[in-house]
Short mmCIF file of C-alpha atoms in Angstrom, two decimals:
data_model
loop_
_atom_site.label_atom_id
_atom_site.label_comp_id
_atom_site.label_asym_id
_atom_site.label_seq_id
_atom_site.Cartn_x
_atom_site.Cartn_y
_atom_site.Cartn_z
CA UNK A 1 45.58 -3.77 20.07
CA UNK A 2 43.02 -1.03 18.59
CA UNK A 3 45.70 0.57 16.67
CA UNK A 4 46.39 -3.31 15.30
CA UNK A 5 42.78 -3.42 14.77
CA UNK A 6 42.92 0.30 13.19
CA UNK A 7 45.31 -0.79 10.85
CA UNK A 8 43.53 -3.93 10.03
CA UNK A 9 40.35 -1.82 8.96
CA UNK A 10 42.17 0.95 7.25
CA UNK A 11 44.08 -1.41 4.92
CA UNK A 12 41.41 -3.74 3.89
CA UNK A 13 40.92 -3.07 0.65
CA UNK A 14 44.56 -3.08 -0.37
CA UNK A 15 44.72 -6.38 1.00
CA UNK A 16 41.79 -7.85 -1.16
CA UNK A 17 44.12 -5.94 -4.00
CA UNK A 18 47.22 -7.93 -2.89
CA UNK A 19 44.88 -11.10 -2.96
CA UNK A 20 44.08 -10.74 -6.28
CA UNK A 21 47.49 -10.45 -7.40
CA UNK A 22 47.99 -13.93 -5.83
CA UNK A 23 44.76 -15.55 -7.57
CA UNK A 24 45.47 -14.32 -10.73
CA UNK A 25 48.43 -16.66 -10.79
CA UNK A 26 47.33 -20.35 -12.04
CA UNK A 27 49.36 -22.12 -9.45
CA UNK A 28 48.22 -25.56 -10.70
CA UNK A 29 50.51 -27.71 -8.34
CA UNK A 30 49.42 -31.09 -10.33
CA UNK A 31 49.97 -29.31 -13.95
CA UNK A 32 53.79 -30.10 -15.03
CA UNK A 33 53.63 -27.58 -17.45
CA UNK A 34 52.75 -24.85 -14.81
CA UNK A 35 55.82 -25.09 -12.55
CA UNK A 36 57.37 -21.61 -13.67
CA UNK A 37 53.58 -19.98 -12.40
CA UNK A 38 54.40 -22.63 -9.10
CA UNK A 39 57.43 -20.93 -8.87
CA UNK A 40 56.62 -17.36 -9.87
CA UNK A 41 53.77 -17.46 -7.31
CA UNK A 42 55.97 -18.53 -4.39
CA UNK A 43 58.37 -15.57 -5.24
CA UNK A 44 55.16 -13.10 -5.43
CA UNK A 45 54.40 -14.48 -1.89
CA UNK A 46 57.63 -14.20 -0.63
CA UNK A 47 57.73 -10.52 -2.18
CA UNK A 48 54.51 -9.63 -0.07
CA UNK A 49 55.58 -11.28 2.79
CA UNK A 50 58.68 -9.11 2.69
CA UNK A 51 56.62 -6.20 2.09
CA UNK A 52 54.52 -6.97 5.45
CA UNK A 53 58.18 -6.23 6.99
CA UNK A 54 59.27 -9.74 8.06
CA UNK A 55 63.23 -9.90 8.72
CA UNK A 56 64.00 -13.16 7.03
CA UNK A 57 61.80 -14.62 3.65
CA UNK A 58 62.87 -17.25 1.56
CA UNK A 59 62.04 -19.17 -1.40
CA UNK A 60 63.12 -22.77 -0.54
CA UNK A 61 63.36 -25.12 -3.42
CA UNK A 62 62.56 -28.83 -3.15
CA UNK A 63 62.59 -31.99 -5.19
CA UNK A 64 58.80 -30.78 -6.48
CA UNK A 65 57.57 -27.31 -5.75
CA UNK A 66 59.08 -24.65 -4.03
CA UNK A 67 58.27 -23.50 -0.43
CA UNK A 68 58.11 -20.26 1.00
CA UNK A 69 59.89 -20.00 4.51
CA UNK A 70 59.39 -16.64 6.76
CA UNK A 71 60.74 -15.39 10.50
CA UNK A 72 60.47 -12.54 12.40
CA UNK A 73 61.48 -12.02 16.37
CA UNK A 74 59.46 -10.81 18.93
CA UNK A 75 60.55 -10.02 22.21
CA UNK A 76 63.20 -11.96 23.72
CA UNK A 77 61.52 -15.06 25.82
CA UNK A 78 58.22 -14.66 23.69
CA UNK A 79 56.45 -17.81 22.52
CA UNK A 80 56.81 -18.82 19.04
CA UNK A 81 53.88 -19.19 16.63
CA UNK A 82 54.52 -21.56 13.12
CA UNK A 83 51.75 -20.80 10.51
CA UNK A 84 51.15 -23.30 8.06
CA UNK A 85 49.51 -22.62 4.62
CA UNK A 86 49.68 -23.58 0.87
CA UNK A 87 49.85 -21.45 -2.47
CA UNK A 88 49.12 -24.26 -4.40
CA UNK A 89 45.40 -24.65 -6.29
CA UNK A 90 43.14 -27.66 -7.49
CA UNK A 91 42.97 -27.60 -11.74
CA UNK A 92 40.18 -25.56 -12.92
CA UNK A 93 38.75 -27.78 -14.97
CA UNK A 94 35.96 -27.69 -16.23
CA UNK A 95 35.81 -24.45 -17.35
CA UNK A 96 32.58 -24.20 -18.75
CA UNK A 97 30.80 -24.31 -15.52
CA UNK A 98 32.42 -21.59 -14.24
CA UNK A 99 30.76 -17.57 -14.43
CA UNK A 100 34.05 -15.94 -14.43
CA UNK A 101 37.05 -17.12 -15.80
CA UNK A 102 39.03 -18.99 -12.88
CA UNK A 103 42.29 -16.84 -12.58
CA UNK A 104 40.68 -13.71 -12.84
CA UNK A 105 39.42 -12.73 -9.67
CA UNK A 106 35.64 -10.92 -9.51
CA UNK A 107 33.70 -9.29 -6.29
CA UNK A 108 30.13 -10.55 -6.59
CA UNK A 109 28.30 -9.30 -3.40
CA UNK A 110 30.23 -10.31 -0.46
CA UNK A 111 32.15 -12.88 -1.88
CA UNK A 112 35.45 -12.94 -4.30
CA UNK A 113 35.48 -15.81 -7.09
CA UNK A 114 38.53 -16.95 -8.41
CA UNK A 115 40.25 -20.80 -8.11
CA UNK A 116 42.22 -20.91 -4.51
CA UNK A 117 40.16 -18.09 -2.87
CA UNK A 118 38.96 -20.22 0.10
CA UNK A 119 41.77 -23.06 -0.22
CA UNK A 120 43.99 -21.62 0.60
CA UNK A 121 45.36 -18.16 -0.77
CA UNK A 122 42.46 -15.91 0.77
CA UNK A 123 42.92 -17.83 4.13
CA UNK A 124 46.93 -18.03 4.42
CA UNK A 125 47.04 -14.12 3.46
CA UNK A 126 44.87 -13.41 6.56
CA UNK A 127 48.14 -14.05 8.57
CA UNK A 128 50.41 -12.08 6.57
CA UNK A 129 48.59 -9.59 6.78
CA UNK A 130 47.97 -9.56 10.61
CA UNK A 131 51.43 -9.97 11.24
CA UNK A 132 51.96 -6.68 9.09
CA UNK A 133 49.78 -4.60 11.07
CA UNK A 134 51.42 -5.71 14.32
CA UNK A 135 54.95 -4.24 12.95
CA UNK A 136 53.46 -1.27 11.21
CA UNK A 137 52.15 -0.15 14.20
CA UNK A 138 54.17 -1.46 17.20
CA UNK A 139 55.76 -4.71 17.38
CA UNK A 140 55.03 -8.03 17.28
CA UNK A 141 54.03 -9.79 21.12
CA UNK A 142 55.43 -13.00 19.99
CA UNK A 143 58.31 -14.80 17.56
CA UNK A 144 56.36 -15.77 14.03
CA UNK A 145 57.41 -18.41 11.84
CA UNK A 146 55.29 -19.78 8.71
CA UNK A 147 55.69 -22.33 6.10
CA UNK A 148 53.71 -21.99 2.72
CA UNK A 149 54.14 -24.86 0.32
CA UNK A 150 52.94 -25.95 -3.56
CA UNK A 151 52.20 -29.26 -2.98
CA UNK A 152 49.23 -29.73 -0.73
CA UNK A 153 46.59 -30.62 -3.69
CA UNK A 154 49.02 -33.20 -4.74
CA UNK A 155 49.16 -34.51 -1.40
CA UNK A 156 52.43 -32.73 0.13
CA UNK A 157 55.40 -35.09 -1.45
CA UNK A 158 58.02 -33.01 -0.12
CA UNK A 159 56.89 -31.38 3.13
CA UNK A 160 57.17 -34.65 5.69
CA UNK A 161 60.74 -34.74 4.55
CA UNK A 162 62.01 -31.08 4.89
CA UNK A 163 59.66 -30.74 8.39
CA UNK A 164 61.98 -33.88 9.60
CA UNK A 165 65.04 -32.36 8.56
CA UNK A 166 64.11 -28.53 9.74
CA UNK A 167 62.95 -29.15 13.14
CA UNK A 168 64.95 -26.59 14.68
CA UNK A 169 64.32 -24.02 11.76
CA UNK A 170 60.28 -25.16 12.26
CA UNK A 171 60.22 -25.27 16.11
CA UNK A 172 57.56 -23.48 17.93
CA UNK A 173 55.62 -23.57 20.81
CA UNK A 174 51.89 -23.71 18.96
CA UNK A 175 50.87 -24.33 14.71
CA UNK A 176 48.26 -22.97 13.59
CA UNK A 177 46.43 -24.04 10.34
CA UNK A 178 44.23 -21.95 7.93
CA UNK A 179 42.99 -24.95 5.64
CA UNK A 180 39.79 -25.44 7.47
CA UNK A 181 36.65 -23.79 7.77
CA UNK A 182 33.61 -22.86 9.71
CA UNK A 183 30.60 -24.64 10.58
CA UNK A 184 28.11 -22.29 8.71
CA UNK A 185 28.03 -18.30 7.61
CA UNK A 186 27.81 -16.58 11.29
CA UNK A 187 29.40 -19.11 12.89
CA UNK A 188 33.21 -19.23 13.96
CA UNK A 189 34.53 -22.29 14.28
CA UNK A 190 37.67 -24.36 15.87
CA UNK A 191 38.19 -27.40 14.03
CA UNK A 192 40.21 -29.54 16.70
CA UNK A 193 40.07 -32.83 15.36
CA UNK A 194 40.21 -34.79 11.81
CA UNK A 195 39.97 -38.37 10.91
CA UNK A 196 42.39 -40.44 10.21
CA UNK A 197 42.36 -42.88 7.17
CA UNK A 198 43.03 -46.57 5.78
CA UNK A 199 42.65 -47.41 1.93
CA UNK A 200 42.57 -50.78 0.86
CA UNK A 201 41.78 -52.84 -2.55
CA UNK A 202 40.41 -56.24 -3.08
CA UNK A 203 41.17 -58.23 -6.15
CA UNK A 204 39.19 -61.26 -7.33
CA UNK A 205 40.02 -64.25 -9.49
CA UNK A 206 38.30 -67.17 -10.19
CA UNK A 207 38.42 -68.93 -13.65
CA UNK A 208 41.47 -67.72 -16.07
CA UNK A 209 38.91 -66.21 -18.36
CA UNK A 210 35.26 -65.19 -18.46
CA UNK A 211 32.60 -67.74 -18.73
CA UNK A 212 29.56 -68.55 -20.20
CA UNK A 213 27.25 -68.19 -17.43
CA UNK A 214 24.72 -70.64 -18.60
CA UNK A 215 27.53 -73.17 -19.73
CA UNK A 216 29.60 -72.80 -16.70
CA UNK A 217 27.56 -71.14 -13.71
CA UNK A 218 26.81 -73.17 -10.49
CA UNK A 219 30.75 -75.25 -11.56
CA UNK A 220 32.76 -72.65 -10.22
CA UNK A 221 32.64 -70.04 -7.83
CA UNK A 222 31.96 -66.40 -9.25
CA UNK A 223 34.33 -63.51 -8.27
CA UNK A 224 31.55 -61.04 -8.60
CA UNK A 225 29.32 -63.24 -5.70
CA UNK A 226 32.27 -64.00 -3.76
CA UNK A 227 33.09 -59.46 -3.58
CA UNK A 228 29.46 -58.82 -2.95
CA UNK A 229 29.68 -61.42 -0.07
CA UNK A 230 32.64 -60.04 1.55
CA UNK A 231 31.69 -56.35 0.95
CA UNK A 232 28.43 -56.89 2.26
CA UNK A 233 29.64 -58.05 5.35
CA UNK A 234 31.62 -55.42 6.16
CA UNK A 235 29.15 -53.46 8.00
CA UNK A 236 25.86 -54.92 10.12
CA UNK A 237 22.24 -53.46 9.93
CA UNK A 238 23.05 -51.27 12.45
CA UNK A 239 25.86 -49.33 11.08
CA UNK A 240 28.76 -51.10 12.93
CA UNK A 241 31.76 -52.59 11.47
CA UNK A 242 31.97 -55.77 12.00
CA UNK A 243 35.79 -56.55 11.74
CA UNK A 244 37.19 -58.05 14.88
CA UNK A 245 39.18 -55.57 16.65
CA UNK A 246 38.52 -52.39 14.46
CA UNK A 247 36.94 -50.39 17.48
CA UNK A 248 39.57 -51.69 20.06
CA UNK A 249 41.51 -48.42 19.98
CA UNK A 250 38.35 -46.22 19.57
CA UNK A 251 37.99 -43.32 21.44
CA UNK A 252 34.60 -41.97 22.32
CA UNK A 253 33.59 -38.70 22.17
CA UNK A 254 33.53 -36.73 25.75
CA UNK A 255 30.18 -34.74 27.17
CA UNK A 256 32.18 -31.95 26.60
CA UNK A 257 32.00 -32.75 22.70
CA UNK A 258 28.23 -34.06 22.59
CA UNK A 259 27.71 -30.98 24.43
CA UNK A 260 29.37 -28.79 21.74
CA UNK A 261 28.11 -30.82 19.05
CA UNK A 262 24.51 -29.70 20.62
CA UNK A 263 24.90 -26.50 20.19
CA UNK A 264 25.93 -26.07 16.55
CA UNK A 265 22.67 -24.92 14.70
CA UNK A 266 22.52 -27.96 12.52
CA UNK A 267 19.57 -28.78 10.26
CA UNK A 268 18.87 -32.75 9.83
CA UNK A 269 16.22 -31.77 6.91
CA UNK A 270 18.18 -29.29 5.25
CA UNK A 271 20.89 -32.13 5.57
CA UNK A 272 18.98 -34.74 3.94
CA UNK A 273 17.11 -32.26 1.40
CA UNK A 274 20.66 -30.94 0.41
CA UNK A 275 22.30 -34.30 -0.41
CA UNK A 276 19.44 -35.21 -1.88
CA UNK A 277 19.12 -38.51 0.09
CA UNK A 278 16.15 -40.58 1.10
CA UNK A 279 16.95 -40.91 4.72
CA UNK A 280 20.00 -40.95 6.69
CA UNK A 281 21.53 -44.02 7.92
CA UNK A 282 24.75 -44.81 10.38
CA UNK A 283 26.14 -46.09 13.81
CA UNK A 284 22.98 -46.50 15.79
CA UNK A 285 23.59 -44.64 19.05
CA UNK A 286 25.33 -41.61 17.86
CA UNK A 287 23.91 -38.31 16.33
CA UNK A 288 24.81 -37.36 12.70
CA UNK A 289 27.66 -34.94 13.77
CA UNK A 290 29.23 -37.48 16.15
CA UNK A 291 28.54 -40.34 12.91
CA UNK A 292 30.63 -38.08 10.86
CA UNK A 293 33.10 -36.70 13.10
CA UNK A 294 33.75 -38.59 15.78
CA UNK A 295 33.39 -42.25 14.79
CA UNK A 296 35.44 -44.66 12.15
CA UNK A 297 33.77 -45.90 8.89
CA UNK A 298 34.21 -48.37 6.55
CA UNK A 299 32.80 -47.59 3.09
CA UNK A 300 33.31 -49.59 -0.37
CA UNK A 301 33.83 -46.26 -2.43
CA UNK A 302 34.12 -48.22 -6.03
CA UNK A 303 34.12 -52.03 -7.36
CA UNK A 304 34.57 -52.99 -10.80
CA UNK A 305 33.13 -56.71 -12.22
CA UNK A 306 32.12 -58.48 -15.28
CA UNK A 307 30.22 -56.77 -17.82
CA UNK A 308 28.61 -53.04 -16.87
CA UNK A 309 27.50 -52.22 -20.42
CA UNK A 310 24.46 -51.51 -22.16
CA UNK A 311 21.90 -54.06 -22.41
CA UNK A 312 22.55 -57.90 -21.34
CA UNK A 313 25.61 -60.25 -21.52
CA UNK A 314 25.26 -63.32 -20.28
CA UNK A 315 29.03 -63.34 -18.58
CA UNK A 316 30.14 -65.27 -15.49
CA UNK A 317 33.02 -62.68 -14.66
CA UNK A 318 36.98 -63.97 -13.99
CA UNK A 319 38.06 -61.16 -11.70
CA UNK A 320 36.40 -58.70 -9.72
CA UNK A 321 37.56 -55.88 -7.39
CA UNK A 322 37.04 -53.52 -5.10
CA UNK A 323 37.83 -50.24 -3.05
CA UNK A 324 37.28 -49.62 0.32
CA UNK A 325 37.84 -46.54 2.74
CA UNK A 326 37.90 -46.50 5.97
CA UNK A 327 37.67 -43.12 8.14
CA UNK A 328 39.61 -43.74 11.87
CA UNK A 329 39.44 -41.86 15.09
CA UNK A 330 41.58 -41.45 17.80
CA UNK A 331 43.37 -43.41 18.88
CA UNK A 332 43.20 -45.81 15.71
CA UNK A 333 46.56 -46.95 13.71
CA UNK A 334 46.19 -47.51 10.04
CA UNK A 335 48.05 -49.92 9.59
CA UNK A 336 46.81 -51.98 12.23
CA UNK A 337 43.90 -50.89 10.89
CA UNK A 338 44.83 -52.27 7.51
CA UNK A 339 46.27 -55.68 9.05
CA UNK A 340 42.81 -56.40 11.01
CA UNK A 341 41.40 -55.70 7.22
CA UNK A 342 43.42 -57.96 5.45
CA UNK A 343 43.04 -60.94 8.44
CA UNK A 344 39.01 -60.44 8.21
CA UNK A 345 38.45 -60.35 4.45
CA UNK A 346 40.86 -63.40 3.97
CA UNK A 347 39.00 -65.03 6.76
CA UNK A 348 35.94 -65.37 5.71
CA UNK A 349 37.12 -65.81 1.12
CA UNK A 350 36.94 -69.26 0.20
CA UNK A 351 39.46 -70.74 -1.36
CA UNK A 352 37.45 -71.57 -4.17
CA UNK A 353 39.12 -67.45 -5.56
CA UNK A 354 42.41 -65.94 -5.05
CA UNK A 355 42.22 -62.63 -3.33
CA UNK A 356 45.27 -60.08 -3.31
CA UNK A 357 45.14 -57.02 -0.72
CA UNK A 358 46.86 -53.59 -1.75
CA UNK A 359 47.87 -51.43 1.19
CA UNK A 360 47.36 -47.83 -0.89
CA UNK A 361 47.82 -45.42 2.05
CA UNK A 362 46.85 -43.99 5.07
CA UNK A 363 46.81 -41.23 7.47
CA UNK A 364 46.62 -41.13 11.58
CA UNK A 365 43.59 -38.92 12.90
CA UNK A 366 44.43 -35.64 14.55
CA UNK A 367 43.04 -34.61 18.20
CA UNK A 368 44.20 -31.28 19.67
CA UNK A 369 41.48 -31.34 23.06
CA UNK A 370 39.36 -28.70 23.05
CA UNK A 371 40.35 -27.63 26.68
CA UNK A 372 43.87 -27.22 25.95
CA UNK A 373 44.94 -23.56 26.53
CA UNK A 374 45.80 -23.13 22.51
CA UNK A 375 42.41 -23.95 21.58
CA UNK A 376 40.89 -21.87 24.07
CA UNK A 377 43.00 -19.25 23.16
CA UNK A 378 42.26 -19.24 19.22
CA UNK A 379 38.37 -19.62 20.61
CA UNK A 380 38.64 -16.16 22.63
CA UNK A 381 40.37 -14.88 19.73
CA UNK A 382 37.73 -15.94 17.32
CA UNK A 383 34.52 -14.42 19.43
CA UNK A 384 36.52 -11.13 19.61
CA UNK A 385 37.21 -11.11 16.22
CA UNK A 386 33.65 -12.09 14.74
CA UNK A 387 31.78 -10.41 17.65
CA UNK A 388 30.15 -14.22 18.54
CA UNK A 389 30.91 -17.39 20.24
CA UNK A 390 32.89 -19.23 18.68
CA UNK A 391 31.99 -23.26 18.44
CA UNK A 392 33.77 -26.36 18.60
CA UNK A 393 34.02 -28.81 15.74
CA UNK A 394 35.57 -31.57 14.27
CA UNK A 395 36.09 -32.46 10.23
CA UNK A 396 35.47 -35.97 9.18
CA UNK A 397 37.76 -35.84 6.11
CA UNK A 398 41.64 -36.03 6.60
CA UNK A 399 44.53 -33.24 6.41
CA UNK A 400 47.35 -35.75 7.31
CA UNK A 401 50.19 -32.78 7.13
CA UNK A 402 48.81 -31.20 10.17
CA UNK A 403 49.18 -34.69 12.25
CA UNK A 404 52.69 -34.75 10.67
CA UNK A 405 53.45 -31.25 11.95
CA UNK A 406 52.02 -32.41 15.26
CA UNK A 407 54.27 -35.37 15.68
CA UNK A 408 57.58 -33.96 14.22
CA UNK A 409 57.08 -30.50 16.00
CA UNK A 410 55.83 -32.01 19.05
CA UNK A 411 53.66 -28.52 19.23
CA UNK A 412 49.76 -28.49 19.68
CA UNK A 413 48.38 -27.75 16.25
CA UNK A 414 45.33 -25.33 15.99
CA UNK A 415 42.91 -25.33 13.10
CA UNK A 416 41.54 -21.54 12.80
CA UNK A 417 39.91 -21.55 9.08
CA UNK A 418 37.25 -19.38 7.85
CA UNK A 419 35.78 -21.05 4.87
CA UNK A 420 32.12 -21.99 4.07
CA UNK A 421 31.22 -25.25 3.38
CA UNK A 422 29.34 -24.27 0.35
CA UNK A 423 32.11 -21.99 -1.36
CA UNK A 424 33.09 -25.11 -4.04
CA UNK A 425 36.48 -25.65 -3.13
CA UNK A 426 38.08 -28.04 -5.59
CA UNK A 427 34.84 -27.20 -7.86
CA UNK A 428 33.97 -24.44 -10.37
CA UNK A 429 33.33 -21.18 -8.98
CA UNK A 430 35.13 -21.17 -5.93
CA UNK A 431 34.92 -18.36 -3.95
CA UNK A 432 35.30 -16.92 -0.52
CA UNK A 433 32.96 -14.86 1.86
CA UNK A 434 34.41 -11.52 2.28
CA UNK A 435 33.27 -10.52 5.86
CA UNK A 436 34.80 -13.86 6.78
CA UNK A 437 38.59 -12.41 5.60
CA UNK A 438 37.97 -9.39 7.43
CA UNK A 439 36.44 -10.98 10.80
CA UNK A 440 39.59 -13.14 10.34
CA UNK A 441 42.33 -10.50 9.83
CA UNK A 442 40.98 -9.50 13.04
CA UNK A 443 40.83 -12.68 14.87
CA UNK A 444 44.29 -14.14 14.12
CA UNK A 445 45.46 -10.79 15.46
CA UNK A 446 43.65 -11.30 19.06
CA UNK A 447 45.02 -14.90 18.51
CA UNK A 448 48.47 -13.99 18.47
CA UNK A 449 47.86 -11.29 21.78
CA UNK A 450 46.03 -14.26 23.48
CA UNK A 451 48.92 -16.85 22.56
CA UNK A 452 51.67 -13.75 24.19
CA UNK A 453 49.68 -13.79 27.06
CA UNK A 454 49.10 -17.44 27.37
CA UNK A 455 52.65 -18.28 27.17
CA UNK A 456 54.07 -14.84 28.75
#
């Protein structure tokens, strides 16, 4: 392993080259009139993927944007390791509020700034080049496969599909996910579980036309009333949802979690002072992490009703709608989730409106345990490879390819990242800490002796 880790160290600075020549590329996955820099980045992947010495690379095309499928053998009875990742990038607009232009990549102190430097080019590289310095040097412990796609800022359209149909080509004994990131700057993290999610719409109507609200108000029953009604009983005083059934299926958090929830260094002040709330407010019983992590939600996240202009309009309003969210835990189903929606909200309308319920979509929350031996593993790997413990988190937003993977693969799925929350993914001036490619290069290295050993 030192001459792995030699390697590692030696090469560094080529591999922030070899970065570059990836972020220069405006792989714009929802920009139609990008898909020859969607496909000429997947074949400059695929090129240094080859050049890392892996036996089999391909460029794989699909019914959107390519993907980029790699092997290479290990001994014979090794375990097999599938590394998931995505070339693709979130639009760089606006492109004012960026210092340096977006696709030209610039070192400022520790950190590299360029659109997809933390999400995800910077992170899926760290494996490629890991696996290099295992077969420059020796060999590799274990079988490797990975899968990079183009789509994942559009949502993945053609991944589910070719994962069903590629089992066999895709099947491995652990995934592992570099989409994530770490709790703070000096602080290595496991992200073992995400939540899941439900998104619904409510739609309104009352009279076929807006009314005079002097002429007509108190005669009929106002859309806009009848929304705020409903919305606002969504969720009591206390935080809880108040939708019969929603926390049937819940599953609480263990000690073990509180516990490692406990330890992270988190600042409630800095918390509030950086959202720039008043307060914060939630589930009553549960800390802030657990609130956001480890508990479902249900938040209205738009509505839309009569007039919202400037100045006054004296308008009683024919339809009114709204959006709602809601965040689910294990071992919620959306759509049961979405059915005990729909059987509440049209519970308690009166049929003085007609209400229509959309369905939009969904995604099932993700739980690898945290004592499993993968994510023990990839935690022993991660304090050798950052020289500190490594902690335990979860992320309350949703990644719903890596529950996909979980469920087609039928393979524990380990989310290793090393991003910072604050390096503006999906914003101007992304970037990506540095130290935290180098401590990772490192770390995914130890991971894959730790998963030989584990499975050996």
């Amino acid at each position: 392993m030192q001459a792995v880790i030699d390697y590692l160290r030696d090469h560094s600075e080529r591999f922030v080259r070899e970065m570059f020549q990836l972020l220069r590329i405006p792989s714009v996955s929802a920009d139609q009139g990008r898909k020859h820099e969607m496909l000429h980045c997947a074949e400059v992947l695929a090129e240094q993927i080859k050049a890392a010495g892996v036996h089999r690379v391909e460029v794989m095309l699909t019914d959107g944007h390519p993907l980029v499928y790699a092997e290479h053998k290990g001994p014979v009875g090794a375990p097999t390791v599938l590394i998931y990742g995505h070339y693709d990038v979130q639009p760089e607009d606006p492109l004012e509020l960026w210092t340096s232009p977006p696709f030209e990549p610039e070192v400022r102190g520790d950190d590299v700034y360029a659109r997809g430097s933390a999400d995800d080019k910077g992170q899926l590289l760290i494996h490629v080049k890991a696996v290099e310095a295992f077969l420059a040097v020796s060999e590799l412990p274990l079988n490797v496969k990975m899968i990079f796609e183009g789509e994942e800022e559009i949502g993945s359209p053609s991944l589910p599909a070719f994962i069903a149909e590629n089992r066999e080509l895709l099947a491995a004994d652990v995934v592992v996910v570099s989409d994530s990131g770490m709790f703070a700057k000096g602080c290595p993290s496991i992200t073992y579980g995400l939540r899941g999610l439900t998104y619904m719409q409510l739609d309104l109507v009352g009279p076929a036309k807006d009314l005079h609200s002097g002429s007509f108000g108190g005669a009929v029953a106002n859309p806009g009333n009848v929304l705020a009604q409903i919305v606002g009983s969504l969720v009591d005083q206390s935080g809880h949802v108040t939708i019969p059934g929603f926390y049937d299926q819940v599953r609480e958090p263990t000690e073990f979690e509180r516990a490692a929830f406990a330890k992270l260094p988190f600042d409630e002040a800095g918390y509030i002072s950086e959202l720039g709330a008043l307060k914060l407010h939630g589930e009553a019983g549960y800390t802030t992490l657990e609130r956001t992590w480890a508990r479902p939600t249900c938040d209205v996240n738009g509505m839309l009703c009569g007039f919202t202009g400037e100045g006054a309009k004296t308008v009683l309003p024919s339809k009114a709608s709204a959006k709602v969210s809601m965040r689910l835990v294990p071992d919620q189903d959306p759509d049961q989730i979405a059915e005990l929606f729909e059987r509440h909200v049209r519970s308690i309308c009166p049929d003085s409106v007609r209400l229509e319920v959309t369905k939009f979509h969904g995604g099932s929350p993700f739980l690898c345990p945290p004592d499993s031996p993968e994510v023990q593993a990839a935690a022993r790997a991660l304090s050798k490879g950052f020289g500190s413990e490594a902690y335990y988190i979860r992320e309350g937003g949703s990644i719903p390819i890596v529950t996909v993977l979980a469920e087609q693969l039928d393979a524990p799925v380990v989310l290793m990242g090393f991003g910072l929350p604050d390096e503006n993914a999906h914003a101007p001036d992304e970037h990506f800490h540095l130290p935290n490619f180098y401590n990772g290069l490192r770390s995914v290295a130890y991971f894959f002796e730790e998963l030989a050993q584990l499975k050996g």
